[in-house]
Structures are given as structure tokens and as C-alpha cells.
Amino acid sequence: MEIDRRAFLASLGGAAVVDALSSEAKAEALEHYMSELLDAPLDAAADADDQLVPAPPEATVRRGVGSLFVPQGPPERRQMPALPPMPAKPTLVDFFNLRWAPANHVLQSATRALKTGMSEEVVLACLLHDVVQNLIKVDHGWWGAQLIRPYVSEKVAWAIQHHQALRFYPDPSVGYEYPELYVRIYGKDYEPPDYIRRTYEDARKHTWYMEARLITVNDLYAFERGVEVSLDPFIEIIGRHFKQPKEGLGYDNSPTAHMWRTMMFPDNPL
Ligand SMILES: [Fe+2]
Ligand SMILES: [Fe+2]
């Protein structure tokens, strides 16, 4: 995906606003910008570099708020869509279809993992690595891991937690280079904050390092416009590796049930 640097900076409120952001916040903003561009309708995306100038400086919401809570897409097309009701016992697939669609980026990422023969746990991790951005965007690696931890192996949750930090560090052994895009957007002196660097250094020594690393490998190639994606190839993998609670997600009294309910009912006032 081509990113227009000027449009991207404008989307954050201009160069002065961008200067005030931490490096990590800038990097987060870039990923969210690309995800939103990818999910925008194709005719809008065609010339979106000019059009996608969201969030004027006087915006009334924080940029770290989840996609379910703020209108997405080019400004003149932004609307808050009505949400379809969820079934009484919602499954992960229901969340994909009724709350996260089109979820293009995570589907592209998981499709690449599947096609390149990665393990089913890595495929699942890729499929779920950014879904929490519907709820909250800031520090999405940690939030994302927490959301799914009661339902997946600890390896999958760990990989998702650490992909956020690993994005900034190359690993030639799997052909992961520091994204050229980050150099273009943030300049060559970009320094991740200490907590990200420490998380990376700890992850590097961990047995599951490669699971988290492979998320970043698939992440990098999952921003192609106009790619047809579907959840169908992943239904069986979800069945084998995601412990669907019989009461339905949100109603199972797990430590994160409230997070699922919040995505189910984002319009509830309290
Ligand atoms: Fe991510
Ligand atoms: Fe991602």
C-alpha cells in the first residue's frame, strides 16, 4: 500500500501535532491509518491519499479509541453505522461478521500465514492480532492478548502481546526488515520508547519468540488493497484452537467477558 506522507500527517492534525506525539504513538497511528484505509470502500480508497484526512485538530475523541466507537473512513463518507443485533450466545465468528467486518487486515495476515504453511497457532494469532483495535487502539498488543487469553493457548496470547514491540526490530533470519514505511514516515532516527525496547529484549530470549515474530512477518504484507478475503478457511482452525464458551462470549463470566460485552453493546451509556 502506498502511503502519502502529507495526507498521513494531516490526518493526525498536522506536523505540529505530530511532533508532540511520542514515537510509539506515531507508529501506532500509522498502523491504524493503514488499517482504516484498507477497510474503506474501494472507490473511496482509490484516491484516498487525498481524501483520508480524518480527525481535525478540534476532534472530540482520542485517537486511541476503538474503531467501533468512532466513525471510520474518509471524512465526507464517515458515518456511524447501525450495528446488527448479536445472537444470544455469540461466537468468535459472530464477532467477525457482526462487529469487526470487513476485518481485511487481519484476514490478509492470517491468509498469508496459512498459505506459507505456518502452524495453526500462528495462523490463529495472525487472525486475532489486531481485532482488539475495535475496542481500543492504544497499546493494542497488551489489550489484544488480554481479550483472548481465556480462550486460546498461552502461546497464542503471548505472541499477540509481543507483536506490538517486535514490529520495530528487524530479524534477518525470517526476512523481516525494519519497515521502510516507518523510515519514510518517521525519519531514520525513530527510537521506540524504553518499555517497548525492554519488551523486545525479553521476547528475543523467550521460547515463543518466533510465534510473535511470525505475526510481524505476516503483518507487513497484509495491507494490500482490493484483495478478496474470507473467514471460511479459518473456521476449522478456530474450532480447534479457540475455546468457545457454551454461554457465549460476553456471558461466560471469564475475566474478559466485559470486554466482549462492550464490543457487543458499544452504544450502552454506562
Ligand atoms: Fe498490530
Ligand atoms: Fe497488524
PDB file of C-alpha atoms and ligand atoms in Angstrom:
ATOM      1  CA  MET A   1       0.000   0.000   0.000  1.00  0.00           C
ATOM      2  CA  GLU A   2       1.292   3.444  -0.910  1.00  0.00           C
ATOM      3  CA  ILE A   3       1.096   5.948   1.910  1.00  0.00           C
ATOM      4  CA  ASP A   4       1.013   9.636   1.193  1.00  0.00           C
ATOM      5  CA  ARG A   5       3.149  11.164   3.917  1.00  0.00           C
ATOM      6  CA  ARG A   6       1.428  14.553   3.757  1.00  0.00           C
ATOM      7  CA  ALA A   7      -2.047  13.052   3.932  1.00  0.00           C
ATOM      8  CA  PHE A   8      -0.995  10.862   6.811  1.00  0.00           C
ATOM      9  CA  LEU A   9       0.478  13.777   8.785  1.00  0.00           C
ATOM     10  CA  ALA A  10      -2.607  15.852   8.022  1.00  0.00           C
ATOM     11  CA  SER A  11      -4.778  13.017   9.312  1.00  0.00           C
ATOM     12  CA  LEU A  12      -3.089  13.426  12.686  1.00  0.00           C
ATOM     13  CA  GLY A  13      -3.750  17.139  12.771  1.00  0.00           C
ATOM     14  CA  GLY A  14      -0.597  18.430  11.073  1.00  0.00           C
ATOM     15  CA  ALA A  15       3.146  18.431  11.655  1.00  0.00           C
ATOM     16  CA  ALA A  16       2.964  20.374  14.955  1.00  0.00           C
ATOM     17  CA  VAL A  17       0.573  17.859  16.492  1.00  0.00           C
ATOM     18  CA  VAL A  18       2.712  15.001  15.211  1.00  0.00           C
ATOM     19  CA  ASP A  19       5.844  16.475  16.807  1.00  0.00           C
ATOM     20  CA  ALA A  20       4.121  16.358  20.177  1.00  0.00           C
ATOM     21  CA  LEU A  21       3.362  12.631  19.872  1.00  0.00           C
ATOM     22  CA  SER A  22       5.695  10.024  21.272  1.00  0.00           C
ATOM     23  CA  SER A  23       7.392   7.808  18.727  1.00  0.00           C
ATOM     24  CA  GLU A  24       5.303   4.851  19.778  1.00  0.00           C
ATOM     25  CA  ALA A  25       2.115   6.885  19.382  1.00  0.00           C
ATOM     26  CA  LYS A  26       3.209   7.870  15.866  1.00  0.00           C
ATOM     27  CA  ALA A  27       3.875   4.275  14.935  1.00  0.00           C
ATOM     28  CA  GLU A  28       0.509   3.218  16.332  1.00  0.00           C
ATOM     29  CA  ALA A  29      -1.187   5.984  14.384  1.00  0.00           C
ATOM     30  CA  LEU A  30       0.411   4.787  11.165  1.00  0.00           C
ATOM     31  CA  GLU A  31      -0.827   1.232  11.581  1.00  0.00           C
ATOM     32  CA  HIS A  32      -4.344   2.416  12.388  1.00  0.00           C
ATOM     33  CA  TYR A  33      -4.290   4.773   9.424  1.00  0.00           C
ATOM     34  CA  MET A  34      -3.355   1.901   7.108  1.00  0.00           C
ATOM     35  CA  SER A  35      -5.966  -0.440   8.578  1.00  0.00           C
ATOM     36  CA  GLU A  36      -8.684   2.154   8.140  1.00  0.00           C
ATOM     37  CA  LEU A  37      -7.578   2.894   4.591  1.00  0.00           C
ATOM     38  CA  LEU A  38      -7.763  -0.810   3.841  1.00  0.00           C
ATOM     39  CA  ASP A  39     -11.281  -1.179   5.210  1.00  0.00           C
ATOM     40  CA  ALA A  40     -12.577   1.914   3.395  1.00  0.00           C
ATOM     41  CA  PRO A  41     -14.809   1.175   0.360  1.00  0.00           C
ATOM     42  CA  LEU A  42     -12.650   0.558  -2.708  1.00  0.00           C
ATOM     43  CA  ASP A  43     -13.882   3.516  -4.741  1.00  0.00           C
ATOM     44  CA  ALA A  44     -13.028   5.736  -1.823  1.00  0.00           C
ATOM     45  CA  ALA A  45      -9.704   4.010  -1.312  1.00  0.00           C
ATOM     46  CA  ALA A  46      -8.669   4.625  -4.922  1.00  0.00           C
ATOM     47  CA  ASP A  47      -7.990   8.271  -4.262  1.00  0.00           C
ATOM     48  CA  ALA A  48      -7.962   8.061  -0.523  1.00  0.00           C
ATOM     49  CA  ASP A  49      -4.491   9.526  -0.208  1.00  0.00           C
ATOM     50  CA  ASP A  50      -6.117  12.888  -0.876  1.00  0.00           C
ATOM     51  CA  GLN A  51      -9.367  12.138   0.883  1.00  0.00           C
ATOM     52  CA  LEU A  52      -8.417  10.407   4.055  1.00  0.00           C
ATOM     53  CA  VAL A  53      -7.766  13.393   6.238  1.00  0.00           C
ATOM     54  CA  PRO A  54      -9.691  12.429   9.355  1.00  0.00           C
ATOM     55  CA  ALA A  55      -9.713  13.854  12.858  1.00  0.00           C
ATOM     56  CA  PRO A  56      -9.315  17.607  12.598  1.00  0.00           C
ATOM     57  CA  PRO A  57      -7.345  19.156  15.493  1.00  0.00           C
ATOM     58  CA  GLU A  58     -10.594  20.019  17.243  1.00  0.00           C
ATOM     59  CA  ALA A  59     -11.591  16.340  17.252  1.00  0.00           C
ATOM     60  CA  THR A  60     -13.658  15.359  20.236  1.00  0.00           C
ATOM     61  CA  VAL A  61     -12.368  11.820  20.608  1.00  0.00           C
ATOM     62  CA  ARG A  62      -8.904  10.493  21.448  1.00  0.00           C
ATOM     63  CA  ARG A  63      -7.088   8.680  18.684  1.00  0.00           C
ATOM     64  CA  GLY A  64      -6.596   5.619  20.849  1.00  0.00           C
ATOM     65  CA  VAL A  65     -10.308   4.880  20.986  1.00  0.00           C
ATOM     66  CA  GLY A  66     -11.516   1.715  19.220  1.00  0.00           C
ATOM     67  CA  SER A  67     -12.970   1.645  15.718  1.00  0.00           C
ATOM     68  CA  LEU A  68     -16.419   0.622  16.960  1.00  0.00           C
ATOM     69  CA  PHE A  69     -16.713   3.929  18.794  1.00  0.00           C
ATOM     70  CA  VAL A  70     -15.753   6.459  16.148  1.00  0.00           C
ATOM     71  CA  PRO A  71     -16.842   6.768  12.514  1.00  0.00           C
ATOM     72  CA  GLN A  72     -14.255   5.380  10.088  1.00  0.00           C
ATOM     73  CA  GLY A  73     -13.225   6.236   6.542  1.00  0.00           C
ATOM     74  CA  PRO A  74     -12.807   9.429   4.528  1.00  0.00           C
ATOM     75  CA  PRO A  75     -14.421  12.408   6.300  1.00  0.00           C
ATOM     76  CA  GLU A  76     -17.240  13.056   3.850  1.00  0.00           C
ATOM     77  CA  ARG A  77     -18.284   9.418   3.988  1.00  0.00           C
ATOM     78  CA  ARG A  78     -17.925   8.929   7.679  1.00  0.00           C
ATOM     79  CA  GLN A  79     -20.998   7.705   9.399  1.00  0.00           C
ATOM     80  CA  MET A  80     -21.682   5.693  12.462  1.00  0.00           C
ATOM     81  CA  PRO A  81     -23.354   2.563  11.084  1.00  0.00           C
ATOM     82  CA  ALA A  82     -26.206   0.931  12.966  1.00  0.00           C
ATOM     83  CA  LEU A  83     -24.996  -2.342  14.417  1.00  0.00           C
ATOM     84  CA  PRO A  84     -26.895  -5.576  13.844  1.00  0.00           C
ATOM     85  CA  PRO A  85     -28.014  -7.375  16.998  1.00  0.00           C
ATOM     86  CA  MET A  86     -25.813 -10.193  18.227  1.00  0.00           C
ATOM     87  CA  PRO A  87     -27.165 -13.691  18.857  1.00  0.00           C
ATOM     88  CA  ALA A  88     -27.949 -14.783  22.411  1.00  0.00           C
ATOM     89  CA  LYS A  89     -24.770 -16.884  22.624  1.00  0.00           C
ATOM     90  CA  PRO A  90     -22.233 -15.085  20.461  1.00  0.00           C
ATOM     91  CA  THR A  91     -19.263 -16.908  18.986  1.00  0.00           C
ATOM     92  CA  LEU A  92     -15.949 -15.590  17.719  1.00  0.00           C
ATOM     93  CA  VAL A  93     -17.301 -15.914  14.180  1.00  0.00           C
ATOM     94  CA  ASP A  94     -20.298 -13.756  15.129  1.00  0.00           C
ATOM     95  CA  PHE A  95     -17.910 -11.045  16.292  1.00  0.00           C
ATOM     96  CA  PHE A  96     -16.046 -11.222  12.980  1.00  0.00           C
ATOM     97  CA  ASN A  97     -19.259 -10.995  10.971  1.00  0.00           C
ATOM     98  CA  LEU A  98     -21.311  -8.567  13.044  1.00  0.00           C
ATOM     99  CA  ARG A  99     -18.803  -6.315  14.826  1.00  0.00           C
ATOM    100  CA  TRP A 100     -15.392  -6.428  13.122  1.00  0.00           C
ATOM    101  CA  ALA A 101     -16.212  -6.778   9.409  1.00  0.00           C
ATOM    102  CA  PRO A 102     -14.597  -6.352   6.969  1.00  0.00           C
ATOM    103  CA  ALA A 103     -11.506  -7.042   9.133  1.00  0.00           C
ATOM    104  CA  ASN A 104      -9.488  -7.012   5.939  1.00  0.00           C
ATOM    105  CA  HIS A 105      -6.070  -6.568   7.529  1.00  0.00           C
ATOM    106  CA  VAL A 106      -6.231  -9.486   9.975  1.00  0.00           C
ATOM    107  CA  LEU A 107      -7.774 -11.751   7.323  1.00  0.00           C
ATOM    108  CA  GLN A 108      -4.992 -10.905   4.873  1.00  0.00           C
ATOM    109  CA  SER A 109      -2.446 -11.535   7.566  1.00  0.00           C
ATOM    110  CA  ALA A 110      -3.904 -14.947   8.531  1.00  0.00           C
ATOM    111  CA  THR A 111      -4.330 -15.920   4.868  1.00  0.00           C
ATOM    112  CA  ARG A 112      -0.634 -15.347   4.278  1.00  0.00           C
ATOM    113  CA  ALA A 113       0.233 -17.414   7.360  1.00  0.00           C
ATOM    114  CA  LEU A 114      -1.952 -20.251   6.069  1.00  0.00           C
ATOM    115  CA  LYS A 115      -0.556 -20.141   2.529  1.00  0.00           C
ATOM    116  CA  THR A 116       3.024 -20.159   3.726  1.00  0.00           C
ATOM    117  CA  GLY A 117       2.423 -23.259   5.833  1.00  0.00           C
ATOM    118  CA  MET A 118       2.709 -21.772   9.304  1.00  0.00           C
ATOM    119  CA  SER A 119       1.360 -23.601  12.347  1.00  0.00           C
ATOM    120  CA  GLU A 120      -2.320 -23.375  13.206  1.00  0.00           C
ATOM    121  CA  GLU A 121      -1.485 -21.424  16.356  1.00  0.00           C
ATOM    122  CA  VAL A 122       0.394 -18.822  14.322  1.00  0.00           C
ATOM    123  CA  VAL A 123      -2.497 -18.630  11.842  1.00  0.00           C
ATOM    124  CA  LEU A 124      -4.912 -18.038  14.736  1.00  0.00           C
ATOM    125  CA  ALA A 125      -2.584 -15.456  16.289  1.00  0.00           C
ATOM    126  CA  CYS A 126      -2.432 -13.589  12.965  1.00  0.00           C
ATOM    127  CA  LEU A 127      -6.210 -13.747  12.655  1.00  0.00           C
ATOM    128  CA  LEU A 128      -6.663 -12.216  16.108  1.00  0.00           C
ATOM    129  CA  HIS A 129      -3.587  -9.993  16.400  1.00  0.00           C
ATOM    130  CA  ASP A 130      -5.344  -6.641  15.864  1.00  0.00           C
ATOM    131  CA  VAL A 131      -9.047  -7.366  16.491  1.00  0.00           C
ATOM    132  CA  VAL A 132      -8.932  -5.550  19.832  1.00  0.00           C
ATOM    133  CA  GLN A 133      -8.477  -2.314  17.879  1.00  0.00           C
ATOM    134  CA  ASN A 134     -12.246  -2.338  17.559  1.00  0.00           C
ATOM    135  CA  LEU A 135     -12.320  -1.804  21.313  1.00  0.00           C
ATOM    136  CA  ILE A 136      -9.171   0.214  21.919  1.00  0.00           C
ATOM    137  CA  LYS A 137      -6.128   1.039  19.831  1.00  0.00           C
ATOM    138  CA  VAL A 138      -3.516   2.297  22.242  1.00  0.00           C
ATOM    139  CA  ASP A 139      -1.147  -0.465  23.436  1.00  0.00           C
ATOM    140  CA  HIS A 140      -3.151  -2.918  21.389  1.00  0.00           C
ATOM    141  CA  GLY A 141      -0.670  -5.774  21.805  1.00  0.00           C
ATOM    142  CA  TRP A 142      -1.321  -5.952  25.525  1.00  0.00           C
ATOM    143  CA  TRP A 143      -5.058  -5.316  25.280  1.00  0.00           C
ATOM    144  CA  GLY A 144      -5.370  -7.819  22.434  1.00  0.00           C
ATOM    145  CA  ALA A 145      -3.645 -10.567  24.391  1.00  0.00           C
ATOM    146  CA  GLN A 146      -5.777  -9.913  27.451  1.00  0.00           C
ATOM    147  CA  LEU A 147      -9.017 -10.040  25.461  1.00  0.00           C
ATOM    148  CA  ILE A 148      -8.420 -13.545  24.129  1.00  0.00           C
ATOM    149  CA  ARG A 149      -6.284 -15.082  26.879  1.00  0.00           C
ATOM    150  CA  PRO A 150      -9.135 -17.092  28.499  1.00  0.00           C
ATOM    151  CA  TYR A 151      -9.916 -18.789  25.179  1.00  0.00           C
ATOM    152  CA  VAL A 152      -6.611 -19.625  23.484  1.00  0.00           C
ATOM    153  CA  SER A 153      -3.315 -21.282  24.364  1.00  0.00           C
ATOM    154  CA  GLU A 154      -0.932 -19.089  26.348  1.00  0.00           C
ATOM    155  CA  LYS A 155       1.415 -19.250  23.362  1.00  0.00           C
ATOM    156  CA  VAL A 156      -1.120 -17.503  21.109  1.00  0.00           C
ATOM    157  CA  ALA A 157      -1.856 -14.805  23.704  1.00  0.00           C
ATOM    158  CA  TRP A 158       1.867 -14.275  24.348  1.00  0.00           C
ATOM    159  CA  ALA A 159       2.594 -13.899  20.640  1.00  0.00           C
ATOM    160  CA  ILE A 160      -0.113 -11.264  20.248  1.00  0.00           C
ATOM    161  CA  GLN A 161       1.083  -9.371  23.305  1.00  0.00           C
ATOM    162  CA  HIS A 162       4.621  -9.145  21.928  1.00  0.00           C
ATOM    163  CA  HIS A 163       3.985  -8.430  18.243  1.00  0.00           C
ATOM    164  CA  GLN A 164       3.498  -4.740  19.046  1.00  0.00           C
ATOM    165  CA  ALA A 165       7.106  -4.364  20.226  1.00  0.00           C
ATOM    166  CA  LEU A 166       8.700  -6.702  17.685  1.00  0.00           C
ATOM    167  CA  ARG A 167       7.464  -4.643  14.732  1.00  0.00           C
ATOM    168  CA  PHE A 168      10.276  -2.162  15.322  1.00  0.00           C
ATOM    169  CA  TYR A 169      13.152  -4.628  15.329  1.00  0.00           C
ATOM    170  CA  PRO A 170      14.459  -6.469  12.279  1.00  0.00           C
ATOM    171  CA  ASP A 171      15.104 -10.188  12.151  1.00  0.00           C
ATOM    172  CA  PRO A 172      17.027 -11.201   9.022  1.00  0.00           C
ATOM    173  CA  SER A 173      16.579 -14.911   9.880  1.00  0.00           C
ATOM    174  CA  VAL A 174      12.966 -14.670   8.687  1.00  0.00           C
ATOM    175  CA  GLY A 175      13.467 -11.813   6.245  1.00  0.00           C
ATOM    176  CA  TYR A 176      11.819  -9.234   8.496  1.00  0.00           C
ATOM    177  CA  GLU A 177      13.367  -5.851   7.896  1.00  0.00           C
ATOM    178  CA  TYR A 178      12.583  -2.642   9.678  1.00  0.00           C
ATOM    179  CA  PRO A 179       9.598  -1.385   7.660  1.00  0.00           C
ATOM    180  CA  GLU A 180      10.738   1.061   5.021  1.00  0.00           C
ATOM    181  CA  LEU A 181       7.448   2.794   5.608  1.00  0.00           C
ATOM    182  CA  TYR A 182       8.452   3.723   9.174  1.00  0.00           C
ATOM    183  CA  VAL A 183      11.640   5.319   7.860  1.00  0.00           C
ATOM    184  CA  ARG A 184       9.670   7.334   5.338  1.00  0.00           C
ATOM    185  CA  ILE A 185       7.027   8.471   7.785  1.00  0.00           C
ATOM    186  CA  TYR A 186       9.024   8.981  10.985  1.00  0.00           C
ATOM    187  CA  GLY A 187      12.510   9.595   9.719  1.00  0.00           C
ATOM    188  CA  LYS A 188      15.541   7.422  10.293  1.00  0.00           C
ATOM    189  CA  ASP A 189      16.078   8.431  13.930  1.00  0.00           C
ATOM    190  CA  TYR A 190      12.974   6.775  15.261  1.00  0.00           C
ATOM    191  CA  GLU A 191      13.577   5.332  18.736  1.00  0.00           C
ATOM    192  CA  PRO A 192      10.895   3.164  20.328  1.00  0.00           C
ATOM    193  CA  PRO A 193      10.272   4.050  23.988  1.00  0.00           C
ATOM    194  CA  ASP A 194      12.009   2.077  26.718  1.00  0.00           C
ATOM    195  CA  TYR A 195       9.100  -0.157  27.615  1.00  0.00           C
ATOM    196  CA  ILE A 196       8.867  -1.309  24.003  1.00  0.00           C
ATOM    197  CA  ARG A 197      12.620  -1.920  23.784  1.00  0.00           C
ATOM    198  CA  ARG A 198      12.621  -3.893  27.027  1.00  0.00           C
ATOM    199  CA  THR A 199       9.641  -5.946  25.877  1.00  0.00           C
ATOM    200  CA  TYR A 200      11.511  -6.736  22.662  1.00  0.00           C
ATOM    201  CA  GLU A 201      14.684  -7.739  24.509  1.00  0.00           C
ATOM    202  CA  ASP A 202      12.747 -10.053  26.832  1.00  0.00           C
ATOM    203  CA  ALA A 203      10.825 -11.550  23.921  1.00  0.00           C
ATOM    204  CA  ARG A 204      14.031 -12.212  21.985  1.00  0.00           C
ATOM    205  CA  LYS A 205      15.136 -14.676  24.674  1.00  0.00           C
ATOM    206  CA  HIS A 206      11.771 -16.383  25.050  1.00  0.00           C
ATOM    207  CA  THR A 207      10.914 -19.862  23.736  1.00  0.00           C
ATOM    208  CA  TRP A 208       7.900 -18.447  21.911  1.00  0.00           C
ATOM    209  CA  TYR A 209       9.802 -15.602  20.291  1.00  0.00           C
ATOM    210  CA  MET A 210       9.247 -16.995  16.801  1.00  0.00           C
ATOM    211  CA  GLU A 211       5.456 -17.174  17.206  1.00  0.00           C
ATOM    212  CA  ALA A 212       5.355 -13.437  17.929  1.00  0.00           C
ATOM    213  CA  ARG A 213       7.910 -12.730  15.215  1.00  0.00           C
ATOM    214  CA  LEU A 214       5.831 -14.525  12.575  1.00  0.00           C
ATOM    215  CA  ILE A 215       2.877 -12.266  13.369  1.00  0.00           C
ATOM    216  CA  THR A 216       5.030  -9.293  12.370  1.00  0.00           C
ATOM    217  CA  VAL A 217       6.191 -11.062   9.204  1.00  0.00           C
ATOM    218  CA  ASN A 218       2.580 -11.567   8.076  1.00  0.00           C
ATOM    219  CA  ASP A 219       1.581  -8.134   9.357  1.00  0.00           C
ATOM    220  CA  LEU A 220       3.967  -6.448   6.957  1.00  0.00           C
ATOM    221  CA  TYR A 221       2.364  -7.934   3.846  1.00  0.00           C
ATOM    222  CA  ALA A 222      -1.251  -7.579   4.939  1.00  0.00           C
ATOM    223  CA  PHE A 223      -2.081  -4.091   3.724  1.00  0.00           C
ATOM    224  CA  GLU A 224      -2.893  -4.808   0.067  1.00  0.00           C
ATOM    225  CA  ARG A 225      -5.868  -3.045  -1.411  1.00  0.00           C
ATOM    226  CA  GLY A 226      -8.526  -4.924  -3.331  1.00  0.00           C
ATOM    227  CA  VAL A 227      -7.600  -8.395  -2.027  1.00  0.00           C
ATOM    228  CA  GLU A 228     -10.563 -10.744  -1.579  1.00  0.00           C
ATOM    229  CA  VAL A 229     -10.515 -12.318   1.843  1.00  0.00           C
ATOM    230  CA  SER A 230     -12.836 -14.620   3.714  1.00  0.00           C
ATOM    231  CA  LEU A 231     -13.138 -16.111   7.160  1.00  0.00           C
ATOM    232  CA  ASP A 232     -14.089 -19.516   5.684  1.00  0.00           C
ATOM    233  CA  PRO A 233     -10.577 -21.034   5.573  1.00  0.00           C
ATOM    234  CA  PHE A 234     -10.218 -20.371   9.296  1.00  0.00           C
ATOM    235  CA  ILE A 235     -13.428 -21.826  10.684  1.00  0.00           C
ATOM    236  CA  GLU A 236     -11.913 -25.227  11.465  1.00  0.00           C
ATOM    237  CA  ILE A 237      -8.771 -23.725  12.970  1.00  0.00           C
ATOM    238  CA  ILE A 238     -10.958 -21.563  15.210  1.00  0.00           C
ATOM    239  CA  GLY A 239     -12.898 -24.699  16.163  1.00  0.00           C
ATOM    240  CA  ARG A 240      -9.705 -26.499  17.155  1.00  0.00           C
ATOM    241  CA  HIS A 241      -7.873 -23.678  18.939  1.00  0.00           C
ATOM    242  CA  PHE A 242     -10.423 -21.192  20.285  1.00  0.00           C
ATOM    243  CA  LYS A 243     -12.351 -22.398  23.331  1.00  0.00           C
ATOM    244  CA  GLN A 244     -15.786 -21.100  22.557  1.00  0.00           C
ATOM    245  CA  PRO A 245     -17.694 -20.754  25.873  1.00  0.00           C
ATOM    246  CA  LYS A 246     -21.045 -22.525  25.814  1.00  0.00           C
ATOM    247  CA  GLU A 247     -22.780 -19.486  27.369  1.00  0.00           C
ATOM    248  CA  GLY A 248     -21.499 -17.275  24.535  1.00  0.00           C
ATOM    249  CA  LEU A 249     -18.659 -14.742  24.558  1.00  0.00           C
ATOM    250  CA  GLY A 250     -19.542 -11.982  26.992  1.00  0.00           C
ATOM    251  CA  TYR A 251     -21.771 -14.187  29.132  1.00  0.00           C
ATOM    252  CA  ASP A 252     -19.288 -16.751  30.412  1.00  0.00           C
ATOM    253  CA  ASN A 253     -18.037 -14.786  33.420  1.00  0.00           C
ATOM    254  CA  SER A 254     -14.431 -15.018  32.212  1.00  0.00           C
ATOM    255  CA  PRO A 255     -12.007 -12.278  33.316  1.00  0.00           C
ATOM    256  CA  THR A 256     -12.560 -10.559  29.957  1.00  0.00           C
ATOM    257  CA  ALA A 257     -16.277 -11.199  29.396  1.00  0.00           C
ATOM    258  CA  HIS A 258     -16.989  -7.493  29.946  1.00  0.00           C
ATOM    259  CA  MET A 259     -14.640  -6.588  27.083  1.00  0.00           C
ATOM    260  CA  TRP A 260     -16.673  -8.743  24.699  1.00  0.00           C
ATOM    261  CA  ARG A 261     -19.905  -7.253  26.021  1.00  0.00           C
ATOM    262  CA  THR A 262     -18.536  -3.770  25.418  1.00  0.00           C
ATOM    263  CA  MET A 263     -17.987  -4.657  21.766  1.00  0.00           C
ATOM    264  CA  MET A 264     -21.423  -6.209  21.628  1.00  0.00           C
ATOM    265  CA  PHE A 265     -23.124  -3.111  23.074  1.00  0.00           C
ATOM    266  CA  PRO A 266     -20.872  -0.138  22.319  1.00  0.00           C
ATOM    267  CA  ASP A 267     -23.864   2.210  22.473  1.00  0.00           C
ATOM    268  CA  ASN A 268     -24.712   1.448  26.097  1.00  0.00           C
ATOM    269  CA  PRO A 269     -24.313   4.725  28.008  1.00  0.00           C
ATOM    270  CA  LEU A 270     -22.946   3.208  31.229  1.00  0.00           C
TER     271      LEU A 270
HETATM  272 FE    FE B   1      -0.728  -4.804  15.498  1.00  0.00          FE
HETATM  273 FE    FE B   2      -1.456  -5.644  12.177  1.00  0.00          FE
END
